[in-house]
PDB file of C-alpha atoms in Angstrom:
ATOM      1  CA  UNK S  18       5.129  16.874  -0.363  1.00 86.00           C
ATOM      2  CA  UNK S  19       5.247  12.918  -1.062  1.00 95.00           C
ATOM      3  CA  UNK S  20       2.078  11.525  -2.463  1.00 97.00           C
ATOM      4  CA  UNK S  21       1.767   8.551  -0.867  1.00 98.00           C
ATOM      5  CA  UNK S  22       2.586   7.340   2.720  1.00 98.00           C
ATOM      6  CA  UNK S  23       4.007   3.994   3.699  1.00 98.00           C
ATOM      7  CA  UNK S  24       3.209   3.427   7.180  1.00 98.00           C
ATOM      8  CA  UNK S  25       3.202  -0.178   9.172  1.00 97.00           C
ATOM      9  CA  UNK S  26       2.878  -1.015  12.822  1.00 94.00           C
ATOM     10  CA  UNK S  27       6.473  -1.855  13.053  1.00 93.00           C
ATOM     11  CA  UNK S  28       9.772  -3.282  11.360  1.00 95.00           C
ATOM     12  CA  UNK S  29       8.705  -6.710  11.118  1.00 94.00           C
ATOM     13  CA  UNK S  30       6.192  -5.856   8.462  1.00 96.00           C
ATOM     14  CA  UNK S  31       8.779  -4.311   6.265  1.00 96.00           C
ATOM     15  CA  UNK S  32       9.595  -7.786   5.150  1.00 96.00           C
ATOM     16  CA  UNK S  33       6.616  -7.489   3.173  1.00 97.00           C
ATOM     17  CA  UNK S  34       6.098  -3.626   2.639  1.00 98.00           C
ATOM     18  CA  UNK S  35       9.076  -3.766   0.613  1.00 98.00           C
ATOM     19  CA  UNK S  36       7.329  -4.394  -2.640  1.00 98.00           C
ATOM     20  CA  UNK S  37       5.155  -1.801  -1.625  1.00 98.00           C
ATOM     21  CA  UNK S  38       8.142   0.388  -1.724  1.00 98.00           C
ATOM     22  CA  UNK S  39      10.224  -1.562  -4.532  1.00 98.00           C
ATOM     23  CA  UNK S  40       7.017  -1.013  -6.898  1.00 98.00           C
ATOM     24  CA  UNK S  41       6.524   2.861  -5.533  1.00 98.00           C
ATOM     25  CA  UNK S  42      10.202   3.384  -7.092  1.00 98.00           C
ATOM     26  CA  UNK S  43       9.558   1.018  -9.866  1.00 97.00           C
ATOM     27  CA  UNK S  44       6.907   3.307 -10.928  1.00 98.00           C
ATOM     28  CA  UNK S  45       8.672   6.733 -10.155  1.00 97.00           C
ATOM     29  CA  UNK S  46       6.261   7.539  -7.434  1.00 98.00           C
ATOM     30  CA  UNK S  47       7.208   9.948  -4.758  1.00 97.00           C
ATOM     31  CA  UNK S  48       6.433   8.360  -0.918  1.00 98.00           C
ATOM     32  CA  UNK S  49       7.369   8.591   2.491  1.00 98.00           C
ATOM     33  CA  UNK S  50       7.978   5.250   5.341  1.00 98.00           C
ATOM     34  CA  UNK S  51       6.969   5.003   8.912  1.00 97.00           C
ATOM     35  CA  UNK S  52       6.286   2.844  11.202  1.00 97.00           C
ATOM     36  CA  UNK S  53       3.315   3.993  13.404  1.00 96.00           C
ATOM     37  CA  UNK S  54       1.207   1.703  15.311  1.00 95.00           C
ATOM     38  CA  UNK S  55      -2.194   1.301  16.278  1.00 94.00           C
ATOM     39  CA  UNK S  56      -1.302   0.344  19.657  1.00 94.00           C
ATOM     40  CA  UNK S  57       1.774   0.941  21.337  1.00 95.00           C
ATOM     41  CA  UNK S  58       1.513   4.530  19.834  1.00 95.00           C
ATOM     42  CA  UNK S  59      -1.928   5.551  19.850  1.00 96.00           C
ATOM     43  CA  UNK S  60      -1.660   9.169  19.786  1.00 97.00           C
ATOM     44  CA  UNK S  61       1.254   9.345  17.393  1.00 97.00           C
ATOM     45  CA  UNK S  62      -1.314   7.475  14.785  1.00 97.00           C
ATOM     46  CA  UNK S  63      -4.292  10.235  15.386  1.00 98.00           C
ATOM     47  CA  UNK S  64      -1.697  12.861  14.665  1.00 97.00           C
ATOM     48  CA  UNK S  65      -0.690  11.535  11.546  1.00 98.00           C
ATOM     49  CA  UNK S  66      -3.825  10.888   9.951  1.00 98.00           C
ATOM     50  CA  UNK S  67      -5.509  13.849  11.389  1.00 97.00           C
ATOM     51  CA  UNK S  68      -2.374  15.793   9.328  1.00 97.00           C
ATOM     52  CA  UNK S  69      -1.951  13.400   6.307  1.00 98.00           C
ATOM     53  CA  UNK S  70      -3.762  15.494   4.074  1.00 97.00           C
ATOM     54  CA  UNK S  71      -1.561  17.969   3.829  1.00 97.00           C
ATOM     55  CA  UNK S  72       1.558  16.032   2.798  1.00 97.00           C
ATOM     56  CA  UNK S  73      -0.119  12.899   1.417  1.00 98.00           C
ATOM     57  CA  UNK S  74      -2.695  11.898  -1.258  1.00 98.00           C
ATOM     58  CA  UNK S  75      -2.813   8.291  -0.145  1.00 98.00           C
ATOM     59  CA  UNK S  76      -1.992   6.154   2.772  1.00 98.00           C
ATOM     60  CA  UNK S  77      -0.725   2.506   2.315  1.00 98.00           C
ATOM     61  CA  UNK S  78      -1.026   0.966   5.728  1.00 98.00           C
ATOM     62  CA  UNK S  79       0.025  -2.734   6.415  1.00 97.00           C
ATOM     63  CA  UNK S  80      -0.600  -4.904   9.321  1.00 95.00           C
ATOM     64  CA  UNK S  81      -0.498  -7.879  10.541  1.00 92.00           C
ATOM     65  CA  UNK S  82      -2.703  -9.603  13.299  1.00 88.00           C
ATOM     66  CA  UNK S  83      -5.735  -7.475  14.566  1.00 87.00           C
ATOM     67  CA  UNK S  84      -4.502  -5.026  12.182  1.00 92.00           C
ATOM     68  CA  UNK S  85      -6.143  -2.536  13.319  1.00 95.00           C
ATOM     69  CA  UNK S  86      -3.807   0.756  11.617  1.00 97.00           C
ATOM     70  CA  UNK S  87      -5.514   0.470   8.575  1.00 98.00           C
ATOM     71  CA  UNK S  88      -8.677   1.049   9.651  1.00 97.00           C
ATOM     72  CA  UNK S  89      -8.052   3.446  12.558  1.00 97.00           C
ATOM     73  CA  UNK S  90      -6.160   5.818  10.033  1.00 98.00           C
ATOM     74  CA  UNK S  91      -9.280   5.756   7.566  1.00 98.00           C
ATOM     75  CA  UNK S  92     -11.495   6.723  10.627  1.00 98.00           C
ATOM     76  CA  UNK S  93      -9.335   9.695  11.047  1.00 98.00           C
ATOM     77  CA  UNK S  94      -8.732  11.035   7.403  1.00 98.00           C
ATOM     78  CA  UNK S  95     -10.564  11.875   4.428  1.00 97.00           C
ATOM     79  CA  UNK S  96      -7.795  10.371   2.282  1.00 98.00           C
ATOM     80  CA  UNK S  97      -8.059   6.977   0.616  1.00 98.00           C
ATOM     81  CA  UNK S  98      -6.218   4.291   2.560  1.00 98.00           C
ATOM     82  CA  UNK S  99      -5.105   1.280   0.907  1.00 98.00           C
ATOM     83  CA  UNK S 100      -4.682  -1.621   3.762  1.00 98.00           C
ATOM     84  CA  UNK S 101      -2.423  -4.587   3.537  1.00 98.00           C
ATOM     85  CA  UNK S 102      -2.759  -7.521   4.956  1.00 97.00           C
ATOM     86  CA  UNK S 103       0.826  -8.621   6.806  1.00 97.00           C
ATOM     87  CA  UNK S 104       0.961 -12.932   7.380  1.00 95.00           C
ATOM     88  CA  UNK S 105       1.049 -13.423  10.628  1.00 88.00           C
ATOM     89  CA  UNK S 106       2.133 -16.488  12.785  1.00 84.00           C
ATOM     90  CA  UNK S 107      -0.285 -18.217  13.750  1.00 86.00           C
ATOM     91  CA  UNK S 108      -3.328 -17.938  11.184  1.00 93.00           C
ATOM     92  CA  UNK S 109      -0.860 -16.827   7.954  1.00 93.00           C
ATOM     93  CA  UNK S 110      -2.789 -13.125   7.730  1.00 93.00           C
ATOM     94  CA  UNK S 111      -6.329 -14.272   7.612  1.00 95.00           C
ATOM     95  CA  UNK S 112      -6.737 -12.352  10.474  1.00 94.00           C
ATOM     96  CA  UNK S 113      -5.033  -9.602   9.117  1.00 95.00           C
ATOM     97  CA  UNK S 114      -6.764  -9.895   5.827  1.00 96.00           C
ATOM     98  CA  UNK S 115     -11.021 -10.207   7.934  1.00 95.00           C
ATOM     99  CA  UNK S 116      -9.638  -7.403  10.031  1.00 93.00           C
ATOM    100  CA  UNK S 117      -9.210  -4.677   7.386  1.00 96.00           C
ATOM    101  CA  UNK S 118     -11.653  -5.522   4.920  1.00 95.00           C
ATOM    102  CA  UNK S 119     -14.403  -6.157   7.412  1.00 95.00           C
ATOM    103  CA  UNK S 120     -14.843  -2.020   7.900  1.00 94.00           C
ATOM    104  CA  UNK S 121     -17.981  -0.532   9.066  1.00 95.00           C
ATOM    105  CA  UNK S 122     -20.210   1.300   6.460  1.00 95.00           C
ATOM    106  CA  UNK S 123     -18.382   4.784   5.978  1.00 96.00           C
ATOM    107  CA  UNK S 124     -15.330   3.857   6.960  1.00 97.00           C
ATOM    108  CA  UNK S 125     -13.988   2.051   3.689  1.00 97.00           C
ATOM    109  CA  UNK S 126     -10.069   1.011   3.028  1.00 98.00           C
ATOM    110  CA  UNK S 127      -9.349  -0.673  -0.030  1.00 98.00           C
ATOM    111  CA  UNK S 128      -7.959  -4.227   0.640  1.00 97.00           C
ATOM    112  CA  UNK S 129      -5.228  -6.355  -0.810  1.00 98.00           C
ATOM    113  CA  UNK S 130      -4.489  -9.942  -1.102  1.00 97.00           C
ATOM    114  CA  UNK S 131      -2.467 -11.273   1.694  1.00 97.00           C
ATOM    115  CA  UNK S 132       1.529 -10.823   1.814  1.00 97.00           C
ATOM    116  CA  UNK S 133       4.144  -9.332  -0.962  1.00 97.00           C
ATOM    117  CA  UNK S 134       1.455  -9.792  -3.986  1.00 97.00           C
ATOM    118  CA  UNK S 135      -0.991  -7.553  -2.370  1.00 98.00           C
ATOM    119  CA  UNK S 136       1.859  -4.711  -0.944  1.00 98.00           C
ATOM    120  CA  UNK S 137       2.680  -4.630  -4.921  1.00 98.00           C
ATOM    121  CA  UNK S 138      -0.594  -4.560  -5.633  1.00 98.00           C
ATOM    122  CA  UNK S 139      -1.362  -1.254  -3.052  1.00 98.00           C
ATOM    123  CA  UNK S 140       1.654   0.139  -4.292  1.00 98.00           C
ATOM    124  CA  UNK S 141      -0.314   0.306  -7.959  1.00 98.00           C
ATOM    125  CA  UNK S 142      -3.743   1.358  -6.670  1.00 98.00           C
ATOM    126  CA  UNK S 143      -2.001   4.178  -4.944  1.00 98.00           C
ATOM    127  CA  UNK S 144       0.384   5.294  -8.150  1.00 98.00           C
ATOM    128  CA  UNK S 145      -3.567   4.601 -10.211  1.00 98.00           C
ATOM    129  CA  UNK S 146      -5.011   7.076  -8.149  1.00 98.00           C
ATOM    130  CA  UNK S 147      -2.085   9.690  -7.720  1.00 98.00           C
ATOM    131  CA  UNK S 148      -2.025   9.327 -11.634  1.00 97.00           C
ATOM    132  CA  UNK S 149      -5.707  10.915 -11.973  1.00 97.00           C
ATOM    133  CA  UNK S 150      -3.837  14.115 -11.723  1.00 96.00           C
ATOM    134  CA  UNK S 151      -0.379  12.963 -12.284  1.00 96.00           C
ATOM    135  CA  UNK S 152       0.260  13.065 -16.252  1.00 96.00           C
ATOM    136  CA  UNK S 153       3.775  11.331 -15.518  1.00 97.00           C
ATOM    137  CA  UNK S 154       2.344   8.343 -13.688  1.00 97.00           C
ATOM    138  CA  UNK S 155       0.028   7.620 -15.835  1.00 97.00           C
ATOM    139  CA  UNK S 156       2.752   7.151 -18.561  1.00 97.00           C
ATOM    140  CA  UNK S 157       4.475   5.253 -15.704  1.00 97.00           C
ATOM    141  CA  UNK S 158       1.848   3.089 -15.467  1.00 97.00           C
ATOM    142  CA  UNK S 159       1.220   2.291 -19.049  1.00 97.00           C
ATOM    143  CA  UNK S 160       5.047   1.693 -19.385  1.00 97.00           C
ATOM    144  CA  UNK S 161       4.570  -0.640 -16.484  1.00 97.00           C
ATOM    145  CA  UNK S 162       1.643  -2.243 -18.091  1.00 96.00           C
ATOM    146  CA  UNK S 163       3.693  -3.114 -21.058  1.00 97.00           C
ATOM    147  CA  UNK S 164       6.742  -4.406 -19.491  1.00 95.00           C
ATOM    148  CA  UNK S 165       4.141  -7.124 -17.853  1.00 93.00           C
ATOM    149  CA  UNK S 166       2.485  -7.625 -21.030  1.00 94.00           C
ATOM    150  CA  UNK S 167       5.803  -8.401 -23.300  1.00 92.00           C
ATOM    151  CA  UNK S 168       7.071 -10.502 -20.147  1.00 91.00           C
ATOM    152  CA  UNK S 169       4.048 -12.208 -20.156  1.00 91.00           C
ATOM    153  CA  UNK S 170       4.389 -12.729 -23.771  1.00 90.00           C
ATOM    154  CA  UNK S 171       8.100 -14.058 -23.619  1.00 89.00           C
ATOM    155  CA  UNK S 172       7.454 -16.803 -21.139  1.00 86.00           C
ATOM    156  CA  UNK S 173       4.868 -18.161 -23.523  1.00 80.00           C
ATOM    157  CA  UNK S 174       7.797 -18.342 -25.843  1.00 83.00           C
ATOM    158  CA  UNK S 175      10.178 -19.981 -24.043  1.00 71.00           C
ATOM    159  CA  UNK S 176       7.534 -23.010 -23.871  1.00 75.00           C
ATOM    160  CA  UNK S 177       7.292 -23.878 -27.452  1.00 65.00           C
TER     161      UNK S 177
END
């Protein structure tokens, strides 16, 4: 059993799901990829989320235009999903972003910023809540914490 899922309507959104993996490895956290989609396969989707919760703790779903996998997989599973905003051509993930944060009351997914930032971000929300039973991530994510903290720290140096 992984405890978090990596799904995205197809392999042009991997271009920015990869710091939602990179940071999921970064952070020691055990996950699983796919590529599902809302809409050319429907039925494949329901399955999955109907079935996450026994193999998953969280989903981290990006999309990009109506983005509509996020919120179609929280419909269909008690698990928390985490949705991420893909830029798209046209409107640079706007669109993505109003789709999946603009849920109906009782359906909630957690949101991200737009693009890589908020796929790193997801991938820490997801490790943060895996971690509320997960000893060894939260240890992770303190580690984490202070690698960003003495990095931070160093680039203030390196201006004086």
């Amino acid at each position: 059993m992984n405890d978090v899922a990596v799904v995205m309507g197809s392999t042009s959104d991997l271009k920015v799901m990869q710091s939602t993996i990179n940071t999921l490895q970064e952070l020691g956290v055990s996950f699983e990829t796919k590529v599902i989609s809302a809409h050319r396969t429907p039925q494949e989707m329901l399955d999955f989320a109907k079935n996450a919760h026994s193999s998953f703790k969280v989903i981290i779903a990006g999309a990009g235009g109506a983005a509509h996998l996020p919120g179609m997989i929280a419909a269909s599973t008690v698990l928390p999903v985490i949705g991420v905003p893909v830029p798209s051509k046209y409107l640079k993930g706007i669109d993505s972003l109003l789709s999946i944060v603009q849920m109906p009351a009782g359906v909630p997914v957690a949101t991200v910023s737009i693009g890589e930032s908020g796929a790193r971000n997801a991938a820490i929300l997801a490790t943060k809540i895996c971690a509320l039973s997960n000893d060894k991530y939260q240890t992770n994510l303190e580690n984490f914490r202070k690698v960003m903290h003495d990095k931070s720290i160093e680039s203030g140096k390196n201006l004086e």
